[in-house]
Amino acid sequence: HLPLIMGKNEDGSVSKLSKRHGATGFADLMAEGYLPQAITNYIALLGWCPKETRELFTLPELVENFSIEGISKSPAVFDYDKLTWFNAEYIRAMTQDEFITAAMPYFQQVFGDKQMNWEVLASILQPRVTKLTEIPGMIGFFQELPEYSVDLFVNKKSKTNLENSVTMLEAAIPELKSVSNWQLDTIHDQLIALAQRLEVKNGTLLWPVRIAAAGMQVTPGGAMEILAILGKEESLRRLEIGLEKLKK
């Protein structure tokens, strides 16, 4: 447990963390999606100020730099936002393989034992995730296409509307059917070339493709990454569904 970690009461006074504050121990914080090294780093700086003007330390660096003179006499205040910042920094610093290993239990909550393109999935999640527990909610649409309104196809910035979205999907579907090597780079090259042939901005083509593929306005990653992760068969099925929605 973390017996000396403190939290703020509603009146601004300081009290020890209790269950109503959330996690009360190291294991609880890990269960909330925080990395052990981020927790250790953050806790070490509660009530202690290093001589160096930095905040991120490995455990050996903490041992080397710790000094009693740096300990504050004031009670430490536990700040979840600050801990989350530490956690995000540690996630960004991971190698892709390390991130995939750490994230795999959360991937499996969505995909089970199904094999996915973990590298592409990691490439879109690692820059965005602040806690590992966020992952299932961010990728649930890969498992099942959510119900969505055709209004999502309308986007002023991408210059898409209900009419030209039909045109974009009608062009994208046969183009993607012709892709034999279903890899991110190949999909990217095919769609960019298609946008050039259609004489439209990339976003005008990619926005309706992404909406049809994901069924969500905001997604980790763009159209090409989503298509690469979904696979060819599922991607085309979803684009056909989107086109049918638009034509109703």
CSV table of C-alpha atoms in Angstrom, one decimal:
chain,number,residue,atom,x,y,z
A,1,HIS,CA,0.0,0.0,0.0
A,2,LEU,CA,0.9,3.7,-0.3
A,3,PRO,CA,0.4,4.8,3.3
A,4,LEU,CA,1.8,8.3,3.0
A,5,ILE,CA,0.0,9.3,-0.2
A,6,MET,CA,-2.4,12.1,0.4
A,7,GLY,CA,-5.4,13.5,-1.4
A,8,LYS,CA,-7.5,16.6,-1.4
A,9,ASN,CA,-10.9,16.8,0.2
A,10,GLU,CA,-13.7,18.8,-1.3
A,11,ASP,CA,-13.0,21.6,1.2
A,12,GLY,CA,-9.4,21.7,0.1
A,13,SER,CA,-8.0,20.1,3.2
A,14,VAL,CA,-5.6,17.1,2.9
A,15,SER,CA,-6.4,13.6,3.8
A,16,LYS,CA,-5.0,10.1,3.2
A,17,LEU,CA,-6.4,8.4,0.1
A,18,SER,CA,-9.4,6.2,0.8
A,19,LYS,CA,-11.4,3.9,-1.4
A,20,ARG,CA,-13.6,6.8,-2.5
A,21,HIS,CA,-10.6,8.4,-4.1
A,22,GLY,CA,-9.9,5.3,-6.2
A,23,ALA,CA,-6.8,3.3,-5.9
A,24,THR,CA,-5.3,3.0,-2.4
A,25,GLY,CA,-2.3,0.8,-3.2
A,26,PHE,CA,0.3,0.0,-5.9
A,27,ALA,CA,-1.6,-3.0,-7.2
A,28,ASP,CA,-4.8,-0.9,-7.4
A,29,LEU,CA,-3.0,1.7,-9.5
A,30,MET,CA,-1.6,-1.0,-11.8
A,31,ALA,CA,-5.2,-2.4,-12.2
A,32,GLU,CA,-6.2,1.1,-13.3
A,33,GLY,CA,-3.8,0.9,-16.2
A,34,TYR,CA,-0.7,2.7,-14.7
A,35,LEU,CA,2.7,1.2,-15.4
A,36,PRO,CA,4.8,0.2,-12.3
A,37,GLN,CA,7.8,2.3,-13.4
A,38,ALA,CA,5.5,5.4,-13.8
A,39,ILE,CA,4.0,4.8,-10.4
A,40,THR,CA,7.4,4.4,-8.8
A,41,ASN,CA,8.7,7.5,-10.4
A,42,TYR,CA,5.7,9.6,-9.4
A,43,ILE,CA,5.6,8.4,-5.8
A,44,ALA,CA,9.3,9.1,-5.4
A,45,LEU,CA,8.7,12.7,-6.2
A,46,LEU,CA,5.9,13.1,-3.7
A,47,GLY,CA,7.5,15.2,-1.0
A,48,TRP,CA,11.0,15.0,-2.5
A,49,CYS,CA,12.5,17.4,-4.9
A,50,PRO,CA,15.6,16.3,-6.9
A,51,LYS,CA,18.4,18.7,-7.5
A,52,GLU,CA,18.1,18.3,-11.2
A,53,THR,CA,15.4,20.1,-13.0
A,54,ARG,CA,13.7,17.1,-14.4
A,55,GLU,CA,11.0,14.7,-13.3
A,56,LEU,CA,11.5,11.4,-15.2
A,57,PHE,CA,13.9,9.0,-13.5
A,58,THR,CA,14.5,5.3,-13.8
A,59,LEU,CA,14.7,3.4,-10.5
A,60,PRO,CA,18.5,3.3,-10.5
A,61,GLU,CA,18.6,7.1,-11.2
A,62,LEU,CA,16.2,7.7,-8.3
A,63,VAL,CA,18.5,5.7,-6.0
A,64,GLU,CA,21.6,7.6,-7.2
A,65,ASN,CA,19.9,11.1,-7.0
A,66,PHE,CA,17.9,10.7,-3.8
A,67,SER,CA,19.0,12.8,-0.8
A,68,ILE,CA,17.4,13.5,2.5
A,69,GLU,CA,18.0,17.2,2.0
A,70,GLY,CA,15.4,17.2,-0.8
A,71,ILE,CA,12.5,16.0,1.4
A,72,SER,CA,9.8,18.6,1.9
A,73,LYS,CA,8.3,19.1,5.4
A,74,SER,CA,4.9,19.8,3.8
A,75,PRO,CA,2.4,16.9,3.3
A,76,ALA,CA,2.4,15.3,-0.1
A,77,VAL,CA,-0.7,15.7,-2.3
A,78,PHE,CA,-1.6,12.9,-4.6
A,79,ASP,CA,-2.5,14.2,-8.1
A,80,TYR,CA,-4.0,11.7,-10.5
A,81,ASP,CA,-3.6,14.1,-13.4
A,82,LYS,CA,0.1,14.3,-12.7
A,83,LEU,CA,0.4,10.5,-12.4
A,84,THR,CA,-1.4,10.1,-15.7
A,85,TRP,CA,1.0,12.5,-17.3
A,86,PHE,CA,3.9,10.4,-16.0
A,87,ASN,CA,2.2,7.3,-17.3
A,88,ALA,CA,1.7,8.7,-20.7
A,89,GLU,CA,5.4,9.7,-20.9
A,90,TYR,CA,6.5,6.2,-20.0
A,91,ILE,CA,4.1,4.7,-22.6
A,92,ARG,CA,5.5,7.0,-25.3
A,93,ALA,CA,9.1,6.0,-24.4
A,94,MET,CA,8.4,2.2,-24.8
A,95,THR,CA,9.6,0.4,-27.8
A,96,GLN,CA,6.8,-0.9,-30.0
A,97,ASP,CA,7.4,-4.5,-28.8
A,98,GLU,CA,7.3,-3.4,-25.2
A,99,PHE,CA,4.0,-1.5,-25.8
A,100,ILE,CA,2.4,-4.5,-27.5
A,101,THR,CA,3.4,-6.8,-24.6
A,102,ALA,CA,2.0,-4.4,-22.0
A,103,ALA,CA,-1.2,-3.8,-24.0
A,104,MET,CA,-1.9,-7.4,-25.0
A,105,PRO,CA,-4.2,-8.2,-22.1
A,106,TYR,CA,-6.3,-5.2,-23.1
A,107,PHE,CA,-6.2,-6.2,-26.8
A,108,GLN,CA,-7.4,-9.6,-25.8
A,109,GLN,CA,-10.4,-8.1,-24.0
A,110,VAL,CA,-11.6,-7.0,-27.4
A,111,PHE,CA,-10.2,-9.6,-29.8
A,112,GLY,CA,-9.8,-12.7,-27.7
A,113,ASP,CA,-7.3,-15.1,-29.3
A,114,LYS,CA,-7.8,-13.6,-32.7
A,115,GLN,CA,-4.6,-12.5,-34.4
A,116,MET,CA,-4.6,-8.9,-35.5
A,117,ASN,CA,-2.0,-6.6,-37.0
A,118,TRP,CA,-0.5,-5.7,-33.7
A,119,GLU,CA,2.2,-3.4,-35.1
A,120,VAL,CA,-0.3,-1.1,-36.9
A,121,LEU,CA,-2.6,-1.2,-33.9
A,122,ALA,CA,0.3,-0.2,-31.7
A,123,SER,CA,1.3,2.6,-34.1
A,124,ILE,CA,-2.1,4.3,-33.7
A,125,LEU,CA,-2.6,3.7,-30.0
A,126,GLN,CA,0.9,4.3,-28.4
A,127,PRO,CA,0.9,8.1,-29.2
A,128,ARG,CA,-2.6,8.5,-27.8
A,129,VAL,CA,-3.0,6.2,-24.8
A,130,THR,CA,-2.4,7.7,-21.3
A,131,LYS,CA,-3.5,4.6,-19.4
A,132,LEU,CA,-3.6,1.0,-20.6
A,133,THR,CA,-7.2,0.6,-19.5
A,134,GLU,CA,-8.3,3.1,-22.1
A,135,ILE,CA,-7.4,0.6,-24.9
A,136,PRO,CA,-10.6,-1.5,-25.0
A,137,GLY,CA,-12.8,1.5,-25.3
A,138,MET,CA,-10.7,3.0,-28.0
A,139,ILE,CA,-10.7,-0.2,-30.2
A,140,GLY,CA,-14.1,-1.7,-29.6
A,141,PHE,CA,-15.2,-0.7,-33.1
A,142,PHE,CA,-12.7,-3.1,-34.7
A,143,GLN,CA,-14.6,-6.0,-33.1
A,144,GLU,CA,-18.1,-4.8,-34.1
A,145,LEU,CA,-19.2,-2.0,-36.4
A,146,PRO,CA,-21.3,0.4,-34.2
A,147,GLU,CA,-24.6,1.8,-35.3
A,148,TYR,CA,-24.0,5.3,-36.7
A,149,SER,CA,-25.8,8.1,-38.5
A,150,VAL,CA,-25.1,9.1,-42.1
A,151,ASP,CA,-24.6,12.6,-40.7
A,152,LEU,CA,-21.1,11.5,-39.8
A,153,PHE,CA,-20.2,11.5,-43.5
A,154,VAL,CA,-20.6,15.3,-43.6
A,155,ASN,CA,-17.4,17.2,-42.7
A,156,LYS,CA,-16.8,20.8,-43.6
A,157,LYS,CA,-13.0,20.6,-43.3
A,158,SER,CA,-12.8,17.6,-45.5
A,159,LYS,CA,-15.4,19.1,-47.9
A,160,THR,CA,-17.6,16.0,-47.7
A,161,ASN,CA,-21.3,15.8,-47.9
A,162,LEU,CA,-23.9,13.1,-48.4
A,163,GLU,CA,-23.7,13.3,-52.1
A,164,ASN,CA,-19.9,13.2,-52.7
A,165,SER,CA,-19.5,10.6,-50.0
A,166,VAL,CA,-21.4,8.2,-52.3
A,167,THR,CA,-19.1,9.0,-55.1
A,168,MET,CA,-16.0,8.5,-52.9
A,169,LEU,CA,-17.1,5.1,-51.6
A,170,GLU,CA,-18.2,4.0,-55.1
A,171,ALA,CA,-14.7,4.7,-56.3
A,172,ALA,CA,-12.9,3.4,-53.2
A,173,ILE,CA,-14.6,0.0,-53.1
A,174,PRO,CA,-13.4,-1.4,-56.5
A,175,GLU,CA,-10.0,0.3,-55.9
A,176,LEU,CA,-9.6,-1.6,-52.6
A,177,LYS,CA,-10.9,-4.8,-54.1
A,178,SER,CA,-8.0,-4.7,-56.5
A,179,VAL,CA,-5.4,-4.6,-53.7
A,180,SER,CA,-3.8,-8.0,-53.5
A,181,ASN,CA,-1.2,-7.2,-50.9
A,182,TRP,CA,-3.3,-5.9,-48.0
A,183,GLN,CA,-0.7,-3.9,-46.2
A,184,LEU,CA,-0.7,-0.4,-44.8
A,185,ASP,CA,1.8,1.0,-47.4
A,186,THR,CA,-0.1,-0.6,-50.3
A,187,ILE,CA,-3.5,0.7,-49.1
A,188,HIS,CA,-2.0,4.1,-48.6
A,189,ASP,CA,-0.5,4.3,-52.1
A,190,GLN,CA,-3.7,3.0,-53.7
A,191,LEU,CA,-6.0,5.5,-52.0
A,192,ILE,CA,-3.7,8.5,-52.5
A,193,ALA,CA,-3.4,7.7,-56.2
A,194,LEU,CA,-7.2,7.4,-56.3
A,195,ALA,CA,-7.7,10.8,-54.8
A,196,GLN,CA,-5.4,12.3,-57.4
A,197,ARG,CA,-7.3,10.6,-60.2
A,198,LEU,CA,-10.6,11.9,-58.8
A,199,GLU,CA,-9.0,15.3,-58.5
A,200,VAL,CA,-10.1,15.7,-54.8
A,201,LYS,CA,-8.1,16.4,-51.7
A,202,ASN,CA,-7.0,13.3,-49.8
A,203,GLY,CA,-9.4,14.1,-46.9
A,204,THR,CA,-12.4,14.2,-49.2
A,205,LEU,CA,-11.8,10.6,-50.1
A,206,LEU,CA,-10.5,9.4,-46.8
A,207,TRP,CA,-13.1,10.9,-44.5
A,208,PRO,CA,-16.1,8.8,-45.9
A,209,VAL,CA,-13.8,5.7,-46.1
A,210,ARG,CA,-12.9,6.1,-42.4
A,211,ILE,CA,-16.5,6.7,-41.3
A,212,ALA,CA,-17.7,3.7,-43.2
A,213,ALA,CA,-14.9,1.5,-41.9
A,214,ALA,CA,-15.2,2.6,-38.2
A,215,GLY,CA,-18.7,4.0,-37.8
A,216,MET,CA,-17.2,6.6,-35.5
A,217,GLN,CA,-16.4,10.3,-35.8
A,218,VAL,CA,-13.3,10.2,-33.7
A,219,THR,CA,-10.9,7.2,-34.0
A,220,PRO,CA,-7.3,6.3,-33.1
A,221,GLY,CA,-5.6,6.3,-36.5
A,222,GLY,CA,-6.9,7.2,-39.9
A,223,ALA,CA,-8.7,5.4,-42.7
A,224,MET,CA,-5.7,3.5,-44.0
A,225,GLU,CA,-4.6,2.2,-40.6
A,226,ILE,CA,-8.1,1.1,-39.8
A,227,LEU,CA,-8.4,-0.7,-43.1
A,228,ALA,CA,-5.1,-2.4,-42.5
A,229,ILE,CA,-6.2,-3.7,-39.1
A,230,LEU,CA,-9.7,-4.8,-40.2
A,231,GLY,CA,-8.4,-6.8,-43.1
A,232,LYS,CA,-9.6,-6.8,-46.7
A,233,GLU,CA,-12.8,-8.8,-46.3
A,234,GLU,CA,-14.2,-6.9,-43.3
A,235,SER,CA,-13.1,-3.5,-44.7
A,236,LEU,CA,-15.0,-4.0,-47.9
A,237,ARG,CA,-18.0,-5.3,-46.0
A,238,ARG,CA,-18.1,-2.2,-43.9
A,239,LEU,CA,-17.6,0.1,-46.9
A,240,GLU,CA,-20.5,-1.6,-48.7
A,241,ILE,CA,-22.7,-1.1,-45.6
A,242,GLY,CA,-21.7,2.6,-45.5
A,243,LEU,CA,-22.6,3.0,-49.2
A,244,GLU,CA,-25.9,1.4,-48.7
A,245,LYS,CA,-26.7,3.7,-45.8
A,246,LEU,CA,-25.9,6.7,-47.9
A,247,LYS,CA,-28.1,5.6,-50.8
A,248,LYS,CA,-31.2,5.0,-48.6
